[in-house]
């Protein structure tokens, strides 16, 4: 404990009503929740996108291509704002029009945050997963088909297990990016780590201290995620001989 | 709150187009400063002296491991906390958020590009450096004439995609009161409650800017990569 006469800022990180500790812990929990849900949603969209881009139907190729090109060309913050303000109001209108919901329906910032992050990272993951699928030797897929496996069995047994191995480094990068970009949803009022840091910083005027704490927590998240993905990569590569 | 095409064309788009120079100023100045800073960062990161590589390692880790928005807030509000009112009065331009935005974007780019450049410097063929040394060039001359130009050419594709990411990242300056394209769109949106016109208009402007920047970067890559052009039949 610092014995200085000055009040130590670290004491303000205490738990409870007079400290910011619990706010930060809640913020971290929500950042992880938003990032994880957005990532899972993004993985689903990414699989669909990769399927569309690799499909033999030209119109599906074009949809997949347009999706990734547009999302990559737009700033993430703009997409989040667009999906939050324009997307939710359109969705509410549709739902009210169909009669599923009343006029008072509101989409929570959390749901909007997950949806928009998922949509953005779906595009980035599309190309990561597509690269993973393309890295599988074509002969293996042909052999599986020749053995009489249907498309879904071939996907489950041959493509998916091998694709994961090629895609994990890219998936890890996108996970690191989504945890960092999840800070952007504080702009649409979703509560997460940066929101916690900002409310602490603005109410105490100790900007440097609280934003540094916020940055360090994000850094910890990054380092822990890097270690986790390194383990995952080792596990996915366990059947591969090291030369 | 409906999409009014005429209103967008007549009112929103011109305002957004007038904001393009601010976005470009942010991108070009942070790009130049960031890429210049990336060189010492990469060199320090590759040094064997722990007083050089450790700070560079921590710097790169901080820039790449924390969100740019947090860095932006830390620079904008943090420096505001340090700068006393007397300094602010002496240098009134410090009130403008754009300097803080340029600073944050520059150091962020320096971190990312520094890491890219580090890999590229390591990828320069040893023989070329040895040959330059054999000609009697000093270490500094070797670096300036051989290692750095070769490294830049090696990582040019990665650096140019970094520049596109930087252009998109300038949108974050709108959170520290800079009225670039997204900031202007937000201003109109709050004033008029027009959601679709403003944000979709900004989207169109960004797509156009990214498209043009891609063209410019491709031209630069072609110009700097002359040695790598397929050889013509002599």
GROMACS .gro file of C-alpha atoms in nm:
model
  477
    1UNK     CA    1   0.000   0.000   0.000
    2UNK     CA    2   0.139   0.341  -0.093
    3UNK     CA    3   0.203   0.547   0.216
    4UNK     CA    4   0.200   0.879   0.032
    5UNK     CA    5  -0.020   1.160   0.150
    6UNK     CA    6  -0.182   1.171  -0.192
    7UNK     CA    7  -0.487   0.956  -0.251
    8UNK     CA    8  -0.382   0.654  -0.453
    9UNK     CA    9  -0.568   0.603  -0.779
   10UNK     CA   10  -0.530   0.228  -0.740
   11UNK     CA   11  -0.769   0.240  -0.444
   12UNK     CA   12  -1.038   0.366  -0.681
   13UNK     CA   13  -1.026   0.029  -0.854
   14UNK     CA   14  -1.195  -0.122  -0.550
   15UNK     CA   15  -1.506  -0.335  -0.573
   16UNK     CA   16  -1.849  -0.191  -0.503
   17UNK     CA   17  -2.017   0.145  -0.511
   18UNK     CA   18  -1.710   0.362  -0.445
   19UNK     CA   19  -1.469   0.174  -0.672
   20UNK     CA   20  -1.454   0.107  -1.044
   21UNK     CA   21  -1.333  -0.252  -1.014
   22UNK     CA   22  -1.672  -0.414  -1.058
   23UNK     CA   23  -1.753  -0.192  -1.357
   24UNK     CA   24  -1.431  -0.299  -1.526
   25UNK     CA   25  -1.495  -0.668  -1.455
   26UNK     CA   26  -1.847  -0.637  -1.597
   27UNK     CA   27  -1.700  -0.455  -1.896
   28UNK     CA   28  -1.449  -0.732  -1.963
   29UNK     CA   29  -1.721  -0.997  -1.931
   30UNK     CA   30  -1.940  -0.811  -2.182
   31UNK     CA   31  -1.649  -0.752  -2.422
   32UNK     CA   32  -1.581  -1.125  -2.421
   33UNK     CA   33  -1.952  -1.203  -2.461
   34UNK     CA   34  -2.001  -0.959  -2.750
   35UNK     CA   35  -1.683  -1.074  -2.923
   36UNK     CA   36  -1.762  -1.444  -2.880
   37UNK     CA   37  -2.122  -1.414  -2.999
   38UNK     CA   38  -2.019  -1.193  -3.288
   39UNK     CA   39  -1.741  -1.437  -3.377
   40UNK     CA   40  -1.973  -1.738  -3.377
   41UNK     CA   41  -2.223  -1.546  -3.591
   42UNK     CA   42  -1.936  -1.439  -3.815
   43UNK     CA   43  -1.816  -1.799  -3.850
   44UNK     CA   44  -2.163  -1.908  -3.964
   45UNK     CA   45  -2.177  -1.624  -4.216
   46UNK     CA   46  -1.818  -1.699  -4.315
   47UNK     CA   47  -1.901  -2.063  -4.389
   48UNK     CA   48  -2.200  -1.954  -4.597
   49UNK     CA   49  -1.987  -1.691  -4.771
   50UNK     CA   50  -1.707  -1.938  -4.843
   51UNK     CA   51  -1.964  -2.183  -4.978
   52UNK     CA   52  -2.109  -1.910  -5.199
   53UNK     CA   53  -1.769  -1.800  -5.328
   54UNK     CA   54  -1.663  -2.158  -5.408
   55UNK     CA   55  -1.997  -2.256  -5.554
   56UNK     CA   56  -2.029  -2.345  -5.918
   57UNK     CA   57  -2.328  -2.114  -5.953
   58UNK     CA   58  -2.223  -1.771  -6.084
   59UNK     CA   59  -2.497  -1.580  -5.902
   60UNK     CA   60  -2.380  -1.722  -5.568
   61UNK     CA   61  -2.021  -1.626  -5.653
   62UNK     CA   62  -2.134  -1.274  -5.723
   63UNK     CA   63  -2.325  -1.246  -5.394
   64UNK     CA   64  -2.027  -1.376  -5.198
   65UNK     CA   65  -1.790  -1.146  -5.383
   66UNK     CA   66  -2.009  -0.840  -5.333
   67UNK     CA   67  -2.046  -0.917  -4.961
   68UNK     CA   68  -1.674  -0.936  -4.893
   69UNK     CA   69  -1.581  -0.646  -5.123
   70UNK     CA   70  -1.834  -0.404  -4.973
   71UNK     CA   71  -1.759  -0.492  -4.611
   72UNK     CA   72  -1.383  -0.466  -4.671
   73UNK     CA   73  -1.417  -0.122  -4.831
   74UNK     CA   74  -1.619   0.031  -4.547
   75UNK     CA   75  -1.482   0.148  -4.211
   76UNK     CA   76  -1.595  -0.083  -3.931
   77UNK     CA   77  -1.728   0.210  -3.730
   78UNK     CA   78  -1.947   0.321  -4.021
   79UNK     CA   79  -2.085  -0.031  -4.065
   80UNK     CA   80  -2.165  -0.057  -3.696
   81UNK     CA   81  -2.345   0.279  -3.700
   82UNK     CA   82  -2.523   0.192  -4.024
   83UNK     CA   83  -2.644  -0.144  -3.900
   84UNK     CA   84  -2.744   0.001  -3.565
   85UNK     CA   85  -2.935   0.309  -3.678
   86UNK     CA   86  -3.055   0.210  -4.023
   87UNK     CA   87  -3.062  -0.166  -3.976
   88UNK     CA   88  -3.258  -0.171  -3.653
   89UNK     CA   89  -3.512   0.086  -3.767
   90UNK     CA   90  -3.570  -0.112  -4.086
   91UNK     CA   91  -3.599  -0.435  -3.889
   92UNK     CA   92  -3.843  -0.279  -3.643
   93UNK     CA   93  -4.052  -0.148  -3.934
   94UNK     CA   94  -4.062  -0.490  -4.094
   95UNK     CA   95  -4.151  -0.663  -3.767
   96UNK     CA   96  -4.423  -0.407  -3.689
   97UNK     CA   97  -4.554  -0.433  -4.044
   98UNK     CA   98  -4.582  -0.811  -4.026
   99UNK     CA   99  -4.748  -0.771  -3.690
  100UNK     CA  100  -4.494  -0.972  -3.487
  101UNK     CA  101  -4.413  -0.675  -3.266
  102UNK     CA  102  -4.570  -0.352  -3.145
  103UNK     CA  103  -4.456   0.003  -3.211
  104UNK     CA  104  -4.265   0.012  -2.884
  105UNK     CA  105  -4.020  -0.257  -3.000
  106UNK     CA  106  -3.656  -0.161  -2.957
  107UNK     CA  107  -3.348  -0.358  -3.051
  108UNK     CA  108  -3.095  -0.366  -2.769
  109UNK     CA  109  -2.748  -0.222  -2.837
  110UNK     CA  110  -2.605  -0.561  -2.735
  111UNK     CA  111  -2.798  -0.744  -3.010
  112UNK     CA  112  -2.709  -0.474  -3.262
  113UNK     CA  113  -2.344  -0.495  -3.159
  114UNK     CA  114  -2.333  -0.873  -3.201
  115UNK     CA  115  -2.517  -0.856  -3.533
  116UNK     CA  116  -2.296  -0.586  -3.681
  117UNK     CA  117  -1.967  -0.738  -3.561
  118UNK     CA  118  -2.083  -1.075  -3.690
  119UNK     CA  119  -2.170  -0.930  -4.027
  120UNK     CA  120  -1.832  -0.752  -4.055
  121UNK     CA  121  -1.624  -1.049  -3.942
  122UNK     CA  122  -1.835  -1.284  -4.153
  123UNK     CA  123  -1.680  -1.115  -4.454
  124UNK     CA  124  -1.323  -1.142  -4.326
  125UNK     CA  125  -1.379  -1.503  -4.216
  126UNK     CA  126  -1.529  -1.586  -4.556
  127UNK     CA  127  -1.189  -1.538  -4.715
  128UNK     CA  128  -1.003  -1.711  -4.432
  129UNK     CA  129  -1.227  -2.018  -4.456
  130UNK     CA  130  -1.227  -2.012  -4.836
  131UNK     CA  131  -0.847  -2.016  -4.828
  132UNK     CA  132  -0.860  -2.311  -4.588
  133UNK     CA  133  -1.090  -2.509  -4.816
  134UNK     CA  134  -0.885  -2.425  -5.125
  135UNK     CA  135  -0.569  -2.550  -4.952
  136UNK     CA  136  -0.707  -2.904  -4.939
  137UNK     CA  137  -0.572  -3.110  -5.229
  138UNK     CA  138  -0.853  -3.151  -5.483
  139UNK     CA  139  -0.773  -3.516  -5.526
  140UNK     CA  140  -0.887  -3.590  -5.170
  141UNK     CA  141  -1.231  -3.447  -5.232
  142UNK     CA  142  -1.256  -3.632  -5.562
  143UNK     CA  143  -1.147  -3.952  -5.389
  144UNK     CA  144  -1.409  -3.905  -5.118
  145UNK     CA  145  -1.677  -3.853  -5.381
  146UNK     CA  146  -1.552  -4.156  -5.570
  147UNK     CA  147  -1.587  -4.361  -5.251
  148UNK     CA  148  -1.953  -4.270  -5.260
  149UNK     CA  149  -1.959  -4.001  -4.991
  150UNK     CA  150  -2.232  -3.745  -5.036
  151UNK     CA  151  -2.147  -3.373  -5.027
  152UNK     CA  152  -2.236  -3.334  -4.658
  153UNK     CA  153  -2.047  -3.646  -4.548
  154UNK     CA  154  -1.747  -3.538  -4.757
  155UNK     CA  155  -1.762  -3.195  -4.595
  156UNK     CA  156  -1.784  -3.337  -4.244
  157UNK     CA  157  -1.518  -3.605  -4.281
  158UNK     CA  158  -1.271  -3.467  -4.533
  159UNK     CA  159  -1.305  -3.092  -4.576
  160UNK     CA  160  -1.386  -2.964  -4.227
  161UNK     CA  161  -1.109  -3.138  -4.027
  162UNK     CA  162  -0.839  -3.039  -4.275
  163UNK     CA  163  -0.973  -2.692  -4.348
  164UNK     CA  164  -0.961  -2.603  -3.978
  165UNK     CA  165  -0.589  -2.675  -3.975
  166UNK     CA  166  -0.518  -2.436  -4.260
  167UNK     CA  167  -0.765  -2.175  -4.137
  168UNK     CA  168  -0.666  -2.155  -3.770
  169UNK     CA  169  -0.391  -1.888  -3.804
  170UNK     CA  170  -0.628  -1.662  -4.000
  171UNK     CA  171  -0.914  -1.737  -3.763
  172UNK     CA  172  -0.689  -1.643  -3.472
  173UNK     CA  173  -0.604  -1.311  -3.635
  174UNK     CA  174  -0.969  -1.234  -3.691
  175UNK     CA  175  -1.048  -1.324  -3.330
  176UNK     CA  176  -0.781  -1.078  -3.212
  177UNK     CA  177  -0.930  -0.815  -3.443
  178UNK     CA  178  -1.288  -0.873  -3.329
  179UNK     CA  179  -1.195  -0.838  -2.961
  180UNK     CA  180  -1.031  -0.506  -3.044
  181UNK     CA  181  -1.309  -0.389  -3.276
  182UNK     CA  182  -1.568  -0.478  -3.013
  183UNK     CA  183  -1.455  -0.154  -2.847
  184UNK     CA  184  -1.624   0.031  -3.135
  185UNK     CA  185  -1.971  -0.075  -3.019
  186UNK     CA  186  -1.931   0.155  -2.719
  187UNK     CA  187  -2.019   0.426  -2.973
  188UNK     CA  188  -2.372   0.287  -3.017
  189UNK     CA  189  -2.423   0.263  -2.643
  190UNK     CA  190  -2.353  -0.107  -2.592
  191UNK     CA  191  -2.181  -0.154  -2.257
  192UNK     CA  192  -1.838  -0.316  -2.274
  193UNK     CA  193  -1.484  -0.262  -2.152
  194UNK     CA  194  -1.422   0.072  -2.321
  195UNK     CA  195  -1.759   0.203  -2.197
  196UNK     CA  196  -1.651   0.111  -1.845
  197UNK     CA  197  -1.318   0.285  -1.895
  198UNK     CA  198  -1.485   0.592  -2.040
  199UNK     CA  199  -1.736   0.632  -1.760
  200UNK     CA  200  -1.459   0.595  -1.503
  201UNK     CA  201  -1.235   0.840  -1.691
  202UNK     CA  202  -1.498   1.108  -1.751
  203UNK     CA  203  -1.642   1.105  -1.400
  204UNK     CA  204  -1.303   1.120  -1.226
  205UNK     CA  205  -1.118   1.325  -1.494
  206UNK     CA  206  -0.832   1.076  -1.456
  207UNK     CA  207  -0.820   1.004  -1.828
  208UNK     CA  208  -0.463   0.875  -1.848
  209UNK     CA  209  -0.504   0.633  -1.560
  210UNK     CA  210  -0.835   0.478  -1.661
  211UNK     CA  211  -0.769   0.463  -2.035
  212UNK     CA  212  -0.431   0.301  -1.960
  213UNK     CA  213  -0.606   0.045  -1.741
  214UNK     CA  214  -0.853  -0.017  -2.026
  215UNK     CA  215  -0.568  -0.057  -2.274
  216UNK     CA  216  -0.384  -0.297  -2.044
  217UNK     CA  217  -0.693  -0.514  -2.001
  218UNK     CA  218  -0.735  -0.529  -2.379
  219UNK     CA  219  -0.367  -0.618  -2.407
  220UNK     CA  220  -0.415  -0.900  -2.156
  221UNK     CA  221  -0.711  -1.029  -2.358
  222UNK     CA  222  -0.493  -1.023  -2.670
  223UNK     CA  223  -0.206  -1.209  -2.504
  224UNK     CA  224  -0.435  -1.473  -2.352
  225UNK     CA  225  -0.609  -1.522  -2.688
  226UNK     CA  226  -0.276  -1.556  -2.866
  227UNK     CA  227  -0.172  -1.829  -2.624
  228UNK     CA  228  -0.506  -2.009  -2.664
  229UNK     CA  229  -0.486  -2.001  -3.043
  230UNK     CA  230  -0.128  -2.123  -3.031
  231UNK     CA  231  -0.248  -2.427  -2.832
  232UNK     CA  232  -0.535  -2.479  -3.076
  233UNK     CA  233  -0.294  -2.466  -3.367
  234UNK     CA  234  -0.069  -2.724  -3.201
  235UNK     CA  235  -0.369  -2.949  -3.146
  236UNK     CA  236  -0.502  -2.910  -3.500
  237UNK     CA  237  -0.157  -2.996  -3.634
  238UNK     CA  238  -0.103  -3.297  -3.408
  239UNK     CA  239  -0.137  -3.541  -3.697
  240UNK     CA  240   0.110  -3.358  -3.915
  241UNK     CA  241   0.471  -3.460  -3.923
  242UNK     CA  242   0.718  -3.186  -3.846
  243UNK     CA  243   1.001  -3.177  -4.090
  244UNK     CA  244  -3.683   0.851  -4.196
  245UNK     CA  245  -3.707   0.735  -4.550
  246UNK     CA  246  -3.439   0.734  -4.810
  247UNK     CA  247  -3.480   1.049  -5.017
  248UNK     CA  248  -3.257   1.022  -5.320
  249UNK     CA  249  -3.287   1.386  -5.422
  250UNK     CA  250  -3.207   1.510  -5.073
  251UNK     CA  251  -2.902   1.285  -5.060
  252UNK     CA  252  -2.777   1.410  -5.396
  253UNK     CA  253  -2.844   1.777  -5.327
  254UNK     CA  254  -2.752   1.817  -4.961
  255UNK     CA  255  -2.577   1.524  -4.802
  256UNK     CA  256  -2.330   1.419  -5.071
  257UNK     CA  257  -2.184   1.768  -5.132
  258UNK     CA  258  -2.124   1.809  -4.758
  259UNK     CA  259  -1.956   1.469  -4.746
  260UNK     CA  260  -1.746   1.544  -5.054
  261UNK     CA  261  -1.625   1.865  -4.888
  262UNK     CA  262  -1.511   1.652  -4.596
  263UNK     CA  263  -1.299   1.423  -4.817
  264UNK     CA  264  -0.988   1.650  -4.794
  265UNK     CA  265  -0.997   1.616  -4.414
  266UNK     CA  266  -1.007   1.237  -4.440
  267UNK     CA  267  -0.726   1.243  -4.695
  268UNK     CA  268  -0.520   1.482  -4.483
  269UNK     CA  269  -0.556   1.242  -4.190
  270UNK     CA  270  -0.458   0.947  -4.405
  271UNK     CA  271  -0.166   1.101  -4.593
  272UNK     CA  272  -0.006   1.272  -4.293
  273UNK     CA  273  -0.046   0.971  -4.064
  274UNK     CA  274   0.069   0.745  -4.345
  275UNK     CA  275   0.385   0.946  -4.408
  276UNK     CA  276   0.470   0.993  -4.039
  277UNK     CA  277   0.375   0.637  -3.948
  278UNK     CA  278   0.578   0.479  -4.227
  279UNK     CA  279   0.879   0.696  -4.148
  280UNK     CA  280   0.856   0.602  -3.780
  281UNK     CA  281   0.821   0.237  -3.878
  282UNK     CA  282   1.182   0.230  -4.003
  283UNK     CA  283   1.350   0.303  -3.666
  284UNK     CA  284   1.093   0.078  -3.493
  285UNK     CA  285   1.180  -0.214  -3.722
  286UNK     CA  286   1.555  -0.152  -3.697
  287UNK     CA  287   1.536  -0.127  -3.317
  288UNK     CA  288   1.325  -0.443  -3.304
  289UNK     CA  289   1.594  -0.630  -3.499
  290UNK     CA  290   1.880  -0.498  -3.288
  291UNK     CA  291   2.065  -0.731  -3.054
  292UNK     CA  292   2.091  -0.457  -2.791
  293UNK     CA  293   1.819  -0.520  -2.529
  294UNK     CA  294   1.783  -0.145  -2.469
  295UNK     CA  295   1.673  -0.115  -2.830
  296UNK     CA  296   1.474  -0.427  -2.908
  297UNK     CA  297   1.282  -0.445  -2.582
  298UNK     CA  298   1.121  -0.099  -2.608
  299UNK     CA  299   1.047  -0.165  -2.975
  300UNK     CA  300   0.891  -0.501  -2.886
  301UNK     CA  301   0.672  -0.343  -2.617
  302UNK     CA  302   0.575  -0.058  -2.851
  303UNK     CA  303   0.468  -0.298  -3.128
  304UNK     CA  304   0.282  -0.516  -2.877
  305UNK     CA  305   0.096  -0.214  -2.736
  306UNK     CA  306   0.001  -0.076  -3.077
  307UNK     CA  307  -0.114  -0.411  -3.213
  308UNK     CA  308  -0.262  -0.546  -2.892
  309UNK     CA  309  -0.491  -0.262  -2.793
  310UNK     CA  310  -0.786  -0.113  -2.986
  311UNK     CA  311  -0.713   0.196  -3.192
  312UNK     CA  312  -1.014   0.367  -3.035
  313UNK     CA  313  -0.857   0.329  -2.688
  314UNK     CA  314  -0.530   0.470  -2.824
  315UNK     CA  315  -0.723   0.759  -2.976
  316UNK     CA  316  -0.897   0.836  -2.645
  317UNK     CA  317  -0.572   0.797  -2.453
  318UNK     CA  318  -0.397   1.046  -2.681
  319UNK     CA  319  -0.686   1.293  -2.702
  320UNK     CA  320  -0.806   1.298  -2.342
  321UNK     CA  321  -0.475   1.192  -2.188
  322UNK     CA  322  -0.274   1.469  -2.352
  323UNK     CA  323  -0.558   1.707  -2.266
  324UNK     CA  324  -0.505   1.612  -1.904
  325UNK     CA  325  -0.130   1.682  -1.924
  326UNK     CA  326  -0.146   2.003  -2.125
  327UNK     CA  327  -0.207   2.288  -1.888
  328UNK     CA  328  -0.448   2.573  -1.974
  329UNK     CA  329  -0.144   2.800  -2.018
  330UNK     CA  330  -0.003   2.576  -2.292
  331UNK     CA  331  -0.347   2.553  -2.453
  332UNK     CA  332  -0.371   2.934  -2.461
  333UNK     CA  333  -0.022   2.966  -2.606
  334UNK     CA  334  -0.091   2.713  -2.881
  335UNK     CA  335  -0.461   2.745  -2.970
  336UNK     CA  336  -0.429   2.489  -3.249
  337UNK     CA  337  -0.391   2.222  -2.980
  338UNK     CA  338  -0.765   2.251  -2.923
  339UNK     CA  339  -0.826   2.096  -3.262
  340UNK     CA  340  -0.887   1.722  -3.238
  341UNK     CA  341  -0.720   1.657  -3.574
  342UNK     CA  342  -0.364   1.679  -3.430
  343UNK     CA  343  -0.445   1.417  -3.170
  344UNK     CA  344  -0.606   1.199  -3.436
  345UNK     CA  345  -0.299   1.228  -3.661
  346UNK     CA  346  -0.073   1.148  -3.366
  347UNK     CA  347  -0.273   0.839  -3.266
  348UNK     CA  348  -0.304   0.713  -3.624
  349UNK     CA  349   0.068   0.772  -3.686
  350UNK     CA  350   0.195   0.575  -3.389
  351UNK     CA  351  -0.056   0.299  -3.461
  352UNK     CA  352   0.064   0.273  -3.822
  353UNK     CA  353   0.425   0.282  -3.700
  354UNK     CA  354   0.353  -0.024  -3.484
  355UNK     CA  355   0.182  -0.227  -3.755
  356UNK     CA  356   0.414  -0.127  -4.040
  357UNK     CA  357   0.716  -0.164  -3.812
  358UNK     CA  358   0.632  -0.530  -3.764
  359UNK     CA  359   0.578  -0.577  -4.139
  360UNK     CA  360   0.907  -0.404  -4.218
  361UNK     CA  361   1.089  -0.618  -3.964
  362UNK     CA  362   0.987  -0.931  -4.149
  363UNK     CA  363   1.084  -0.774  -4.481
  364UNK     CA  364   1.429  -0.667  -4.361
  365UNK     CA  365   1.491  -1.023  -4.245
  366UNK     CA  366   1.382  -1.147  -4.588
  367UNK     CA  367   1.644  -0.946  -4.778
  368UNK     CA  368   1.882  -1.203  -4.932
  369UNK     CA  369   2.204  -1.229  -4.732
  370UNK     CA  370   2.417  -1.240  -5.042
  371UNK     CA  371   2.312  -0.890  -5.144
  372UNK     CA  372   2.415  -0.744  -4.809
  373UNK     CA  373   2.743  -0.936  -4.816
  374UNK     CA  374   2.811  -0.817  -5.169
  375UNK     CA  375   2.750  -0.456  -5.065
  376UNK     CA  376   2.984  -0.500  -4.769
  377UNK     CA  377   3.243  -0.652  -5.000
  378UNK     CA  378   3.228  -0.339  -5.212
  379UNK     CA  379   3.339  -0.149  -4.905
  380UNK     CA  380   3.009   0.018  -4.822
  381UNK     CA  381   2.972   0.116  -4.458
  382UNK     CA  382   2.688  -0.041  -4.256
  383UNK     CA  383   2.480   0.273  -4.284
  384UNK     CA  384   2.535   0.295  -4.660
  385UNK     CA  385   2.443  -0.074  -4.698
  386UNK     CA  386   2.125  -0.013  -4.504
  387UNK     CA  387   2.032   0.298  -4.702
  388UNK     CA  388   2.120   0.166  -5.047
  389UNK     CA  389   2.053  -0.207  -5.025
  390UNK     CA  390   1.867  -0.335  -4.721
  391UNK     CA  391   1.594  -0.072  -4.685
  392UNK     CA  392   1.499  -0.034  -5.053
  393UNK     CA  393   1.492  -0.412  -5.094
  394UNK     CA  394   1.286  -0.455  -4.777
  395UNK     CA  395   1.034  -0.193  -4.886
  396UNK     CA  396   0.989  -0.365  -5.219
  397UNK     CA  397   0.943  -0.700  -5.047
  398UNK     CA  398   0.670  -0.572  -4.814
  399UNK     CA  399   0.504  -0.331  -5.054
  400UNK     CA  400   0.186  -0.539  -5.093
  401UNK     CA  401   0.148  -0.568  -4.714
  402UNK     CA  402   0.224  -0.199  -4.670
  403UNK     CA  403  -0.035  -0.097  -4.926
  404UNK     CA  404  -0.306  -0.304  -4.761
  405UNK     CA  405  -0.197  -0.135  -4.439
  406UNK     CA  406  -0.264   0.200  -4.608
  407UNK     CA  407  -0.618   0.092  -4.699
  408UNK     CA  408  -0.673  -0.011  -4.337
  409UNK     CA  409  -0.539   0.332  -4.237
  410UNK     CA  410  -0.787   0.508  -4.467
  411UNK     CA  411  -1.069   0.317  -4.303
  412UNK     CA  412  -0.926   0.387  -3.959
  413UNK     CA  413  -0.943   0.765  -4.019
  414UNK     CA  414  -1.319   0.724  -3.958
  415UNK     CA  415  -1.234   0.681  -3.589
  416UNK     CA  416  -1.119   1.044  -3.580
  417UNK     CA  417  -1.490   1.133  -3.582
  418UNK     CA  418  -1.500   1.017  -3.217
  419UNK     CA  419  -1.255   1.290  -3.117
  420UNK     CA  420  -1.450   1.575  -3.282
  421UNK     CA  421  -1.281   1.570  -3.622
  422UNK     CA  422  -1.528   1.637  -3.900
  423UNK     CA  423  -1.397   1.406  -4.166
  424UNK     CA  424  -1.639   1.208  -4.385
  425UNK     CA  425  -1.797   0.998  -4.112
  426UNK     CA  426  -1.790   1.287  -3.863
  427UNK     CA  427  -1.973   1.509  -4.110
  428UNK     CA  428  -2.226   1.235  -4.182
  429UNK     CA  429  -2.284   1.195  -3.809
  430UNK     CA  430  -2.327   1.570  -3.771
  431UNK     CA  431  -2.595   1.580  -4.042
  432UNK     CA  432  -2.758   1.267  -3.903
  433UNK     CA  433  -2.791   1.416  -3.555
  434UNK     CA  434  -2.918   1.746  -3.697
  435UNK     CA  435  -3.173   1.608  -3.940
  436UNK     CA  436  -3.254   1.261  -3.799
  437UNK     CA  437  -3.183   1.128  -4.146
  438UNK     CA  438  -3.023   0.792  -4.095
  439UNK     CA  439  -3.017   0.629  -4.435
  440UNK     CA  440  -2.911   0.931  -4.643
  441UNK     CA  441  -2.618   1.027  -4.425
  442UNK     CA  442  -2.468   0.690  -4.339
  443UNK     CA  443  -2.527   0.529  -4.678
  444UNK     CA  444  -2.389   0.847  -4.841
  445UNK     CA  445  -2.077   0.816  -4.626
  446UNK     CA  446  -2.053   0.451  -4.726
  447UNK     CA  447  -2.058   0.543  -5.094
  448UNK     CA  448  -1.787   0.804  -5.039
  449UNK     CA  449  -1.565   0.554  -4.852
  450UNK     CA  450  -1.610   0.288  -5.119
  451UNK     CA  451  -1.509   0.542  -5.384
  452UNK     CA  452  -1.205   0.652  -5.180
  453UNK     CA  453  -1.091   0.294  -5.116
  454UNK     CA  454  -1.136   0.211  -5.485
  455UNK     CA  455  -0.926   0.509  -5.594
  456UNK     CA  456  -0.662   0.445  -5.328
  457UNK     CA  457  -0.632   0.085  -5.445
  458UNK     CA  458  -0.566   0.212  -5.797
  459UNK     CA  459  -0.303   0.459  -5.676
  460UNK     CA  460  -0.130   0.196  -5.463
  461UNK     CA  461  -0.129  -0.051  -5.751
  462UNK     CA  462   0.036   0.213  -5.970
  463UNK     CA  463   0.299   0.277  -5.702
  464UNK     CA  464   0.361  -0.096  -5.668
  465UNK     CA  465   0.409  -0.124  -6.043
  466UNK     CA  466   0.640   0.176  -6.054
  467UNK     CA  467   0.857   0.059  -5.764
  468UNK     CA  468   0.857  -0.303  -5.876
  469UNK     CA  469   1.006  -0.240  -6.219
  470UNK     CA  470   1.278  -0.493  -6.154
  471UNK     CA  471   1.020  -0.762  -6.100
  472UNK     CA  472   0.838  -0.714  -6.429
  473UNK     CA  473   0.838  -1.017  -6.653
  474UNK     CA  474   1.139  -0.992  -6.875
  475UNK     CA  475   1.071  -0.907  -7.236
  476UNK     CA  476   1.226  -1.120  -7.501
  477UNK     CA  477   1.546  -0.944  -7.601
   0.00000   0.00000   0.00000
